[in-house]
mmCIF file of C-alpha atoms in Angstrom:
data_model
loop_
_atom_site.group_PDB
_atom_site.id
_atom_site.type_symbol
_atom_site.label_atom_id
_atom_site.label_comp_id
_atom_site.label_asym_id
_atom_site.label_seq_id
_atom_site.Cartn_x
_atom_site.Cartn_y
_atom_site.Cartn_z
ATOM 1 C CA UNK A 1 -50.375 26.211 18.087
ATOM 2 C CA UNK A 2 -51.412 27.546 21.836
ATOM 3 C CA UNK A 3 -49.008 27.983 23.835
ATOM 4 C CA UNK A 4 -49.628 28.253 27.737
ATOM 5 C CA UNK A 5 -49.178 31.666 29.762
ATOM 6 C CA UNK A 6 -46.601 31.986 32.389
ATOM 7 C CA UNK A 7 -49.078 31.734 34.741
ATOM 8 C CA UNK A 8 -50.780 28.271 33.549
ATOM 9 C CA UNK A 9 -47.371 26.952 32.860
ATOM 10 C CA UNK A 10 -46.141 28.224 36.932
ATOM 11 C CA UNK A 11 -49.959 26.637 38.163
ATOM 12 C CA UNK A 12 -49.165 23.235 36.518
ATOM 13 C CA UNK A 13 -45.592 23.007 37.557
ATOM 14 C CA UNK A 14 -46.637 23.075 40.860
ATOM 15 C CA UNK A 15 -49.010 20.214 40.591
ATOM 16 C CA UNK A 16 -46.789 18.396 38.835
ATOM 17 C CA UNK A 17 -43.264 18.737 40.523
ATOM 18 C CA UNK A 18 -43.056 17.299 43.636
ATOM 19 C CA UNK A 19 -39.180 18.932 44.616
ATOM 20 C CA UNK A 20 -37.218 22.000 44.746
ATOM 21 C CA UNK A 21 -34.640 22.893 41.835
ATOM 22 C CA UNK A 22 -32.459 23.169 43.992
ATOM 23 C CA UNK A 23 -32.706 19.857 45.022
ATOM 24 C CA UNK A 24 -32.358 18.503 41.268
ATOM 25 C CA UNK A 25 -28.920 20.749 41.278
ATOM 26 C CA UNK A 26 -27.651 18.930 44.275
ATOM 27 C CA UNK A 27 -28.669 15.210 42.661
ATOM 28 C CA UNK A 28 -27.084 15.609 39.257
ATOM 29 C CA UNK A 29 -23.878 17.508 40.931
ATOM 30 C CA UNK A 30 -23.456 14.142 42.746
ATOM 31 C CA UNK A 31 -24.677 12.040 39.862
ATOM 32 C CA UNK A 32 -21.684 13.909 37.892
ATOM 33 C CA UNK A 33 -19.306 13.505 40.811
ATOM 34 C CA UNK A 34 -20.083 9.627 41.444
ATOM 35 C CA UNK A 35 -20.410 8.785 37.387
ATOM 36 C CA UNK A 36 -16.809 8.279 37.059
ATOM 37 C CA UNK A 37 -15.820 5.973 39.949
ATOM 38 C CA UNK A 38 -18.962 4.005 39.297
ATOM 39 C CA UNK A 39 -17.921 3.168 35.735
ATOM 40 C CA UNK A 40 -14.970 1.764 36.382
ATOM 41 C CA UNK A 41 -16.012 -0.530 39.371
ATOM 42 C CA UNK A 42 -15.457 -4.228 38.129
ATOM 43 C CA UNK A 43 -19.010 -5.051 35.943
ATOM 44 C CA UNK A 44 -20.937 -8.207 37.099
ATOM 45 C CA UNK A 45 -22.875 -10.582 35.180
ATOM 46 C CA UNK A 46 -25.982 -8.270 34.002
ATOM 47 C CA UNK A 47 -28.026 -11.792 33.944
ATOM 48 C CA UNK A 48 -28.539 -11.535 37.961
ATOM 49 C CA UNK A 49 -29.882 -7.967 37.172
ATOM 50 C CA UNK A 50 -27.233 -6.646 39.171
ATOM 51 C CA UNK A 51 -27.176 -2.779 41.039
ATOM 52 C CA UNK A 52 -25.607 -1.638 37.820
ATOM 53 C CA UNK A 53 -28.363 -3.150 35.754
ATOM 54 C CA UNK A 54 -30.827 -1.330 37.647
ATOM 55 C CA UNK A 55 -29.603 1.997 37.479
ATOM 56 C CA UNK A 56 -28.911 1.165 33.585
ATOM 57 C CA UNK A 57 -33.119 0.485 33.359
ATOM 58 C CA UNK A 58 -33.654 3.969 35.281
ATOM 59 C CA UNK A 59 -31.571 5.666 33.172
ATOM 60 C CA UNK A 60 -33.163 4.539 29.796
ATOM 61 C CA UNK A 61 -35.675 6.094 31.154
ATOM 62 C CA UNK A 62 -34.172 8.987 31.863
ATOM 63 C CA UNK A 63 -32.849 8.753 28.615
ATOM 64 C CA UNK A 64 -36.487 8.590 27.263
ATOM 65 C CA UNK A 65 -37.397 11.850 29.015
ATOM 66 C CA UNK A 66 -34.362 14.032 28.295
ATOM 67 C CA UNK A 67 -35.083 13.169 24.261
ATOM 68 C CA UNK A 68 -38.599 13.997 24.097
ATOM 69 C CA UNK A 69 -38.260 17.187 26.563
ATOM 70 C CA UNK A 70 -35.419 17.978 24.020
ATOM 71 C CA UNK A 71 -37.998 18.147 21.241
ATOM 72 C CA UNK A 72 -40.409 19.955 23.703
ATOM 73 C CA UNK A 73 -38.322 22.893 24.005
ATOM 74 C CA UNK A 74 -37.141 23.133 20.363
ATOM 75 C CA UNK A 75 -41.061 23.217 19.284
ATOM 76 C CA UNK A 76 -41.495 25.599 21.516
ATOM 77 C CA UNK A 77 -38.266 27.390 20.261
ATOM 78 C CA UNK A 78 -39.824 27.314 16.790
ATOM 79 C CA UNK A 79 -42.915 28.617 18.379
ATOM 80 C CA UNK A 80 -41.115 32.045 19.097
ATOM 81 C CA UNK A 81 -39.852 32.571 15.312
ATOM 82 C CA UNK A 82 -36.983 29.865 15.070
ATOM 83 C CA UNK A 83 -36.382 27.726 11.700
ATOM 84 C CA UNK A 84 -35.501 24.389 12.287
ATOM 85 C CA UNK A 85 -32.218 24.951 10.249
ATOM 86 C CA UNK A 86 -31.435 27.203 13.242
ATOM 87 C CA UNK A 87 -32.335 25.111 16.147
ATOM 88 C CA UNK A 88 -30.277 21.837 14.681
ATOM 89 C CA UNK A 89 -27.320 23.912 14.004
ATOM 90 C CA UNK A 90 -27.300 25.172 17.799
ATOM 91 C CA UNK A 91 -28.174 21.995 19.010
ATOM 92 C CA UNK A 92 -25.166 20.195 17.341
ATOM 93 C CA UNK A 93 -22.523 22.319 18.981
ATOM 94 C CA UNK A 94 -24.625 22.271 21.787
ATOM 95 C CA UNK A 95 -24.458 18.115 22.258
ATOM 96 C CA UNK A 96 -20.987 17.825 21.481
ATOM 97 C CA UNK A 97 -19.789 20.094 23.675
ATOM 98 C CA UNK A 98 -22.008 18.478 26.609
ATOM 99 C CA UNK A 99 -20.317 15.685 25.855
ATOM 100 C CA UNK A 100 -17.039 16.978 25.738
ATOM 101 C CA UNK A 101 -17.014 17.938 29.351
ATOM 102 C CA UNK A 102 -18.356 14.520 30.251
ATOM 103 C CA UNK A 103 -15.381 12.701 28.358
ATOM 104 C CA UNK A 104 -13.450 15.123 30.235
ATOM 105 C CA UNK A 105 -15.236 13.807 33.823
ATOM 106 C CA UNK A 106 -14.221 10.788 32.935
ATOM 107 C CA UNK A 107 -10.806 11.476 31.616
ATOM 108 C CA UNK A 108 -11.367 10.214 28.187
ATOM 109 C CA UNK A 109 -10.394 10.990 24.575
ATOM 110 C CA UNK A 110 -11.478 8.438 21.676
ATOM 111 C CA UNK A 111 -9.167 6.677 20.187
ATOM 112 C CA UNK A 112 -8.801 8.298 16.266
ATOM 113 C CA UNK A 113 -6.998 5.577 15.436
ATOM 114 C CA UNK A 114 -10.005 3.340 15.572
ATOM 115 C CA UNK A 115 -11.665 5.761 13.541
ATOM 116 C CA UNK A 116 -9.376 6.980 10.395
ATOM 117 C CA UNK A 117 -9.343 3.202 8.722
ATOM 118 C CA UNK A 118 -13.288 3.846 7.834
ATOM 119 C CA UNK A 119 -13.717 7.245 8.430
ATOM 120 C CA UNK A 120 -16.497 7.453 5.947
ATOM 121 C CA UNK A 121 -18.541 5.274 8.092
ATOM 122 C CA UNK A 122 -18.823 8.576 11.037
ATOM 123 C CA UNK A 123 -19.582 10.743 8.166
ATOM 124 C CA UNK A 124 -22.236 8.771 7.014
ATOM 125 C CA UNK A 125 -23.570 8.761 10.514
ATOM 126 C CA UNK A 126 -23.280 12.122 11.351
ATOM 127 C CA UNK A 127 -24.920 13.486 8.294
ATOM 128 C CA UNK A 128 -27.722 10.806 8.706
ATOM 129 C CA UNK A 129 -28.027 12.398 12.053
ATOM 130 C CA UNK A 130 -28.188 15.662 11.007
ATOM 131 C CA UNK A 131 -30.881 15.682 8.203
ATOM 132 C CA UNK A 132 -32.620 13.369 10.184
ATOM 133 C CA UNK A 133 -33.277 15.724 13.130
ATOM 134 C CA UNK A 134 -33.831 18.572 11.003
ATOM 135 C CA UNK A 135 -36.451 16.356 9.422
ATOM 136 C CA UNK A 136 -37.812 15.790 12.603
ATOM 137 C CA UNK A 137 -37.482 19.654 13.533
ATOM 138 C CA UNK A 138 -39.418 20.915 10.610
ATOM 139 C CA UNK A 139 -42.834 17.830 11.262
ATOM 140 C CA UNK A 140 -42.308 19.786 15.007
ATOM 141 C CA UNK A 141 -43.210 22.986 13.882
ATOM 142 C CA UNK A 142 -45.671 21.599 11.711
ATOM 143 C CA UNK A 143 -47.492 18.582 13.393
ATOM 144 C CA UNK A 144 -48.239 17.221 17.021
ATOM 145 C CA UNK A 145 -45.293 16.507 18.454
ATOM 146 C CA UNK A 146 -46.893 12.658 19.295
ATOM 147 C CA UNK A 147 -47.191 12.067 15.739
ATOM 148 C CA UNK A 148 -43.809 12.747 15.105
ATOM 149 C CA UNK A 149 -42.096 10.686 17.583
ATOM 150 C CA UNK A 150 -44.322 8.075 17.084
ATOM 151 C CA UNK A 151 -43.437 7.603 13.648
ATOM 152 C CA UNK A 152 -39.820 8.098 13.789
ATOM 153 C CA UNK A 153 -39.884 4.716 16.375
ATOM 154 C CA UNK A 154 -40.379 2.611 13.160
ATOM 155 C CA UNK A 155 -36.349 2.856 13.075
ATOM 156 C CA UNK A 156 -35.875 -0.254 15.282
ATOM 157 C CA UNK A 157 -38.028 -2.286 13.434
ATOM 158 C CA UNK A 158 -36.392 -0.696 10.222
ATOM 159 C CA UNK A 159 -32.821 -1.795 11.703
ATOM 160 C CA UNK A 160 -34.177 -5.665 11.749
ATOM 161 C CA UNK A 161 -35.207 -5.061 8.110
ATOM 162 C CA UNK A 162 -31.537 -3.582 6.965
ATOM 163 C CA UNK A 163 -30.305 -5.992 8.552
ATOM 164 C CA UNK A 164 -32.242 -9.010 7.073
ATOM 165 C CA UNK A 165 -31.226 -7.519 3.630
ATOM 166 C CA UNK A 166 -27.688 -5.941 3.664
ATOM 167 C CA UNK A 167 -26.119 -7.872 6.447
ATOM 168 C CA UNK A 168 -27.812 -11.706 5.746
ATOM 169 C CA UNK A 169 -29.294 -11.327 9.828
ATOM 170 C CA UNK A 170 -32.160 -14.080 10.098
ATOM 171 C CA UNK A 171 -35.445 -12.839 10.463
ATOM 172 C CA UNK A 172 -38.402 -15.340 10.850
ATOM 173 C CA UNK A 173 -41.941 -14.644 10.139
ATOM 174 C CA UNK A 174 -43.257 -13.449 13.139
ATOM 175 C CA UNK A 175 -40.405 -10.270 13.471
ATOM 176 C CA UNK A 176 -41.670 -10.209 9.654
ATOM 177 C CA UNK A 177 -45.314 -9.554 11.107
ATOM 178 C CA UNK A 178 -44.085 -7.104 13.530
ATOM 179 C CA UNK A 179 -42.881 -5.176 11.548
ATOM 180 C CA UNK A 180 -45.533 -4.970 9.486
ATOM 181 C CA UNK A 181 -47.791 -3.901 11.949
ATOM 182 C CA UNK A 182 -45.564 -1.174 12.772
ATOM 183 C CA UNK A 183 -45.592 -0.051 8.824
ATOM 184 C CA UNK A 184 -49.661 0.289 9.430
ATOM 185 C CA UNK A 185 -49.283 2.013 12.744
ATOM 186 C CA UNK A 186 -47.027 4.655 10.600
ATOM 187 C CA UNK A 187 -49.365 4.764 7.783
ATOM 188 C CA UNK A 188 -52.579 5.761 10.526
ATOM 189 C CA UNK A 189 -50.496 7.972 12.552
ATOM 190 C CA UNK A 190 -50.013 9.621 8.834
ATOM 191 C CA UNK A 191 -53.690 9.706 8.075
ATOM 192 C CA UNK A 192 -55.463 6.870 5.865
ATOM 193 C CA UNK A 193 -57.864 8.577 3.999
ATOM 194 C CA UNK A 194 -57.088 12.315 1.596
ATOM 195 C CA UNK A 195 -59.259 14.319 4.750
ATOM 196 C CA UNK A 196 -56.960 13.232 7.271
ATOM 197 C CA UNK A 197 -53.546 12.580 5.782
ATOM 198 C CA UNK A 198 -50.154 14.513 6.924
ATOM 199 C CA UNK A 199 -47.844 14.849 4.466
ATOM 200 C CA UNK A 200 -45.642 16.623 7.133
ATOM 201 C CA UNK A 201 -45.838 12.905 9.218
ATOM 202 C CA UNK A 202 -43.351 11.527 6.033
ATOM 203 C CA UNK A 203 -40.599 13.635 6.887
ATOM 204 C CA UNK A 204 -40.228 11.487 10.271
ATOM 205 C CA UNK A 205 -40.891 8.803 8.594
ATOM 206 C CA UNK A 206 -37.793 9.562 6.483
ATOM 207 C CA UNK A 207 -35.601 10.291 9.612
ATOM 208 C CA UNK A 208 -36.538 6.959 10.868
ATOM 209 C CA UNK A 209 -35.163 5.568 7.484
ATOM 210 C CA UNK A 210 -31.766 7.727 8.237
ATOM 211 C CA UNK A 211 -31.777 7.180 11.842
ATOM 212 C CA UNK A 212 -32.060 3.551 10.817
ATOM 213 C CA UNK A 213 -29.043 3.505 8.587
ATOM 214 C CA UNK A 214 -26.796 5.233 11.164
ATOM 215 C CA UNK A 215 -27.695 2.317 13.863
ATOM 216 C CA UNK A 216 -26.785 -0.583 11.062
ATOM 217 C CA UNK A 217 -23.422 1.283 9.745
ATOM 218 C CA UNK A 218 -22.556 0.590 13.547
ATOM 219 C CA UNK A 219 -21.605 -3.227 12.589
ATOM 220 C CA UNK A 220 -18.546 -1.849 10.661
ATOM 221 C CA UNK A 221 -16.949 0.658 13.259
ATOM 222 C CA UNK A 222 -14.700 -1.011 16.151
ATOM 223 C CA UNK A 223 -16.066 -2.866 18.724
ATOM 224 C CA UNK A 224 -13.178 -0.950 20.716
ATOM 225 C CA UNK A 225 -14.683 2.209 20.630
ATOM 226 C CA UNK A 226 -17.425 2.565 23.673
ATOM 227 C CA UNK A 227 -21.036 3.875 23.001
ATOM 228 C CA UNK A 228 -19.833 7.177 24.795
ATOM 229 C CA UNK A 229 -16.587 7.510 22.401
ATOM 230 C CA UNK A 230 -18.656 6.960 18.894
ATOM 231 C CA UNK A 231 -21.521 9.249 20.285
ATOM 232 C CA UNK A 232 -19.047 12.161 20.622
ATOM 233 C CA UNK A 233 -17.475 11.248 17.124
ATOM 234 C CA UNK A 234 -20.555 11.127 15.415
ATOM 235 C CA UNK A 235 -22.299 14.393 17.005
ATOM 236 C CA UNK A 236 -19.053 16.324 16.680
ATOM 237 C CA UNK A 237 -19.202 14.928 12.381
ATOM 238 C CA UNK A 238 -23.161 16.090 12.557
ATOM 239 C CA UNK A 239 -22.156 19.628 14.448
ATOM 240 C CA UNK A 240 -19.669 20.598 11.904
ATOM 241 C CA UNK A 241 -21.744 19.723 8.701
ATOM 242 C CA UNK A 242 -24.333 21.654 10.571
ATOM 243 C CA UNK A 243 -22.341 24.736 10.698
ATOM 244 C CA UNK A 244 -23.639 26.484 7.652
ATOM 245 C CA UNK A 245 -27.069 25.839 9.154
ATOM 246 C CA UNK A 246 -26.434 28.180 11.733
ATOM 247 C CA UNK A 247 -25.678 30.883 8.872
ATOM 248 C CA UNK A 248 -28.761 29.990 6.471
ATOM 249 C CA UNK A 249 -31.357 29.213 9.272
ATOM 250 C CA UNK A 250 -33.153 32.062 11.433
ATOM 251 C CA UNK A 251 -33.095 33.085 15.079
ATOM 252 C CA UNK A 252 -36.657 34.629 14.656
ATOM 253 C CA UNK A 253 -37.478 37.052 17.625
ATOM 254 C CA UNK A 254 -35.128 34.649 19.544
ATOM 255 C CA UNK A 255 -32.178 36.543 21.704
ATOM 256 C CA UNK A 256 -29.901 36.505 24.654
ATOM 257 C CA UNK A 257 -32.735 35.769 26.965
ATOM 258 C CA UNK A 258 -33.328 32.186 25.315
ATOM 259 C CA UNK A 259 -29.362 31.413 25.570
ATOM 260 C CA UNK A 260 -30.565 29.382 28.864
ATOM 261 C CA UNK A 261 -32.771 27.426 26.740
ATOM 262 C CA UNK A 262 -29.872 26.313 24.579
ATOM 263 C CA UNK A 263 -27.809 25.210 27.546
ATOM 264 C CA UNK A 264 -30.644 23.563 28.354
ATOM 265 C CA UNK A 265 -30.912 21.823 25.000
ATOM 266 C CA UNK A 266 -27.653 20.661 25.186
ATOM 267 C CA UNK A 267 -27.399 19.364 28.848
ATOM 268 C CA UNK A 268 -30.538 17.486 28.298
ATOM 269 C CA UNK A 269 -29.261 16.095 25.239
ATOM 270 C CA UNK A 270 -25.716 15.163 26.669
ATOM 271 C CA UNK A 271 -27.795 13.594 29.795
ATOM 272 C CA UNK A 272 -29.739 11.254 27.271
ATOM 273 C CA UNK A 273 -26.769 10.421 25.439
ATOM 274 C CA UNK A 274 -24.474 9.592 28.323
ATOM 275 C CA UNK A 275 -27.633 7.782 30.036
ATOM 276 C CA UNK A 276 -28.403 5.537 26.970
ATOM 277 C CA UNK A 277 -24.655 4.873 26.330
ATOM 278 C CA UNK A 278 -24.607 3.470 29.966
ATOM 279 C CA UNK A 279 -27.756 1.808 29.848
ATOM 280 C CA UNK A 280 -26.984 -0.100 26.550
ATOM 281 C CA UNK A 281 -23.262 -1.929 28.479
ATOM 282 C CA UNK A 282 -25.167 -2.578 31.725
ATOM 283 C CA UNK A 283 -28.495 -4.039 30.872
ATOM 284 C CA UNK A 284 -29.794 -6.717 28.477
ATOM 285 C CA UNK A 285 -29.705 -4.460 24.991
ATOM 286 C CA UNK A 286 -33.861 -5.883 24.262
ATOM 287 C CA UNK A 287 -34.581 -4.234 27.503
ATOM 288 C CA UNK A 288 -33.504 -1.056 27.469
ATOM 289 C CA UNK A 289 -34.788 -0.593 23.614
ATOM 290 C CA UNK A 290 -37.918 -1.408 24.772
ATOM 291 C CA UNK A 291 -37.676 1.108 27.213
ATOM 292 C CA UNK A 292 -36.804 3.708 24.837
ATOM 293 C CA UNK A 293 -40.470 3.705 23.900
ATOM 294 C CA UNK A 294 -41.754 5.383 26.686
ATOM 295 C CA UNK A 295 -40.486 8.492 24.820
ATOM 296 C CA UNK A 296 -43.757 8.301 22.936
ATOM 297 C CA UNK A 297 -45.922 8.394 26.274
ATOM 298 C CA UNK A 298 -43.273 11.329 27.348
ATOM 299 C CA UNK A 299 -43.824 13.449 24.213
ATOM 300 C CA UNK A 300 -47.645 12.884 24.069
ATOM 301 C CA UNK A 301 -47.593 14.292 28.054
ATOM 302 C CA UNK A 302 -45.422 17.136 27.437
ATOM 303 C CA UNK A 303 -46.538 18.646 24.481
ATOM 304 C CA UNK A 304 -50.152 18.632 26.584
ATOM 305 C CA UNK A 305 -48.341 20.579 29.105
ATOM 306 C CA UNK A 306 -47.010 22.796 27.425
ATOM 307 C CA UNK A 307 -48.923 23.357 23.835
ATOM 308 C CA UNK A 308 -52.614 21.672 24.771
ATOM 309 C CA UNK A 309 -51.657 19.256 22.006
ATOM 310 C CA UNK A 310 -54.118 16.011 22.491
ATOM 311 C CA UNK A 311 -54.035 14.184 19.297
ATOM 312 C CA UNK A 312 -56.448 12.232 17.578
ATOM 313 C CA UNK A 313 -58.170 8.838 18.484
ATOM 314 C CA UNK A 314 -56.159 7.253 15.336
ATOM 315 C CA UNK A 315 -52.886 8.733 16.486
ATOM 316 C CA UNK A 316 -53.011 7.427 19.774
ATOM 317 C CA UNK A 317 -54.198 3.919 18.150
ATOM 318 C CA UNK A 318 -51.059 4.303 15.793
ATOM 319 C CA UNK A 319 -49.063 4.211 18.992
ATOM 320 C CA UNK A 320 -50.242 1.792 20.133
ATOM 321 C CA UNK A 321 -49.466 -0.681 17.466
ATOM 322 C CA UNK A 322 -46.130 1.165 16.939
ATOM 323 C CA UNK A 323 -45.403 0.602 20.714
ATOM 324 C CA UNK A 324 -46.581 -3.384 20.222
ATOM 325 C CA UNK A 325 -44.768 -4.057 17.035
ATOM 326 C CA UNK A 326 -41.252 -2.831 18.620
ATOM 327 C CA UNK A 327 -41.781 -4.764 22.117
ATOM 328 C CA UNK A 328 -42.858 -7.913 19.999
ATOM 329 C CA UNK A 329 -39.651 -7.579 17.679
ATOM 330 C CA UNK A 330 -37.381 -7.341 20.653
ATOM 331 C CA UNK A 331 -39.230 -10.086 22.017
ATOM 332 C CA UNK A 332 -38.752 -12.113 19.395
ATOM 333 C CA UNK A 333 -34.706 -11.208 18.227
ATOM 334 C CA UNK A 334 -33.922 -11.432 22.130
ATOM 335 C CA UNK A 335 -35.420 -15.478 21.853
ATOM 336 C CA UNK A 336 -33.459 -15.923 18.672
ATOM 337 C CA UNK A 337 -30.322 -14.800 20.159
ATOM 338 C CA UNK A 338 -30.097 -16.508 23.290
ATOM 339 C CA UNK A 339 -31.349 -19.455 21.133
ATOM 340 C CA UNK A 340 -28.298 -18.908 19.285
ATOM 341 C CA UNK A 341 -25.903 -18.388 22.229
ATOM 342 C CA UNK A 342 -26.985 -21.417 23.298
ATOM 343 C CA UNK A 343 -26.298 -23.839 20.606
#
């Protein structure tokens, strides 16, 4: 894997960066200062795509961005001599306590009591989490970084499928079709034929499956407990079972110099979290997961800026059909719904 000079990298950055750092500093200080206040204004109806609904569809995308830049910098991380036992073990404490100080913004603690009846359920999502990304670390160090996150977007049509089977959720033929179109965009994104297959593109594939799991288990945990609250729960359940990955994994050449690297890790990923969590109450749910898919487009861009990754004619064919089969879905379960909420 190439990775760009200083020099390209500082060339590029100009062309592509259009203001100052310090002028990013300034916007997310008052982003930070504002966020509070501006959650607990009095919500409107999201149906008249209010202000609120707005800033929720901007910040999916955010929330796109900060994932896939996440996974930039951890395949570059890699790059340098990391193991992706390492990197998830960092990242873990890294996300919770990004979160922590956000709670903390918004003077908020989650409410254990909630939790404790089915504890097992935050378990079960935090160590879905956890091999999951580590899955996802080890096809990074391994694969094109578009591959990867293409394939690991067959989780929302892999939710619809749990939930057609474990939880009785309709599902008509044409979701059916959907997502069977995004099973073949997985299988070409994974290579068709012995010459071109990955075997490294299954282990996303798997983390979609866990990823997946830990979105259904949702339905039994208390619809008390905001996105926000059972984010922090189930990163701070995924950072301690991580711990001994932190012990087992390697650094590489890695030191003190890269400790802004992991800050920046963990900001990013506390800046997608909070974003999505945000997104998800203000604006009509089949929106913003459609949304979420731009984080293919923003993967396939940055790992072009950074590692000259272009990826083959079938990959980018395999997101497209990926991309189409989770639009149509959504298309599709938001019709049913409001069909339902109608009758």
């Amino acid at each position: 894997m190439a990775i760009r000079t200083t020099g390209q990298l500082r060339s590029r950055t100009r062309f592509v960066l259009s203001c100052s750092f310090t002028d990013f500093v300034a916007w997310l200080r008052g982003l930070a200062c504002r966020q509070r206040d501006y959650l607990l204004e009095p919500d409107v109806a999201i149906s008249s795509f209010s202000g609120k609904a707005l800033v929720a569809v901007g910040l999916s995308i955010v929330a796109a961005f900060s994932f896939s830049a996440v996974d930039t910098i951890v395949k570059g991380l890699m790059a340098g001599g990391m193991d992706a036992l390492f990197a998830q073990g960092v990242r873990g404490w890294a996300v919770v306590l990004g979160i922590m100080i956000v709670m903390t913004i918004q003077n908020k603690q989650p409410d254990y009591r909630l939790i404790r009846p089915r504890a097992w359920i935050m378990w079960l999502r935090g160590l879905s989490m956890l091999i999951a990304s580590v899955f996802m670390f080890v096809a990074l160090a391994k694969i094109e970084q578009a591959t990867v996150v293409a394939v690991v977007f067959l989780y929302p049509l892999l939710v619809g499928l749990l939930g057609a089977l474990f939880l009785n959720e309709p599902i008509g033929p044409r979701r059916v079709a959907f997502i069977l179109l995004g099973f073949v965009g997985v299988a070409l994104a994974a290579g068709v034929t012995p010459a071109t297959f990955q075997v490294w593109a299954l282990l996303p594939a798997v983390a979609a499956v866990l990823i997946s799991i830990q979105a259904v288990s949702v339905r039994w945990v208390s619809n008390r407990m905001s996105p926000l609250e059972l984010s922090y729960v189930t990163t701070g359940v995924m950072a301690i079972c991580g711990t001994p990955l932190l012990f087992l994994g390697s650094a590489g050449d890695l030191g003190w110099q890269h400790l802004g690297l992991f800050v920046l890790v963990g900001g990013l990923s506390t800046l997608g979290i909070t974003s999505a969590a945000f997104a998800f109450i203000h604006a009509p749910m089949g929106l913003v997961s459609s949304l979420t898919y731009s984080s293919i487009i923003f993967s396939t861009m940055l790992a072009w800026f950074f590692f000259d990754e272009v990826p083959a004619v079938r990959v980018f064919i395999a997101m497209a059909l990926i991309i189409v089969a989770g639009m149509g879905y959504l298309y599709y379960q938001h019709r049913a719904e409001a069909a339902i909420a109608k009758s």
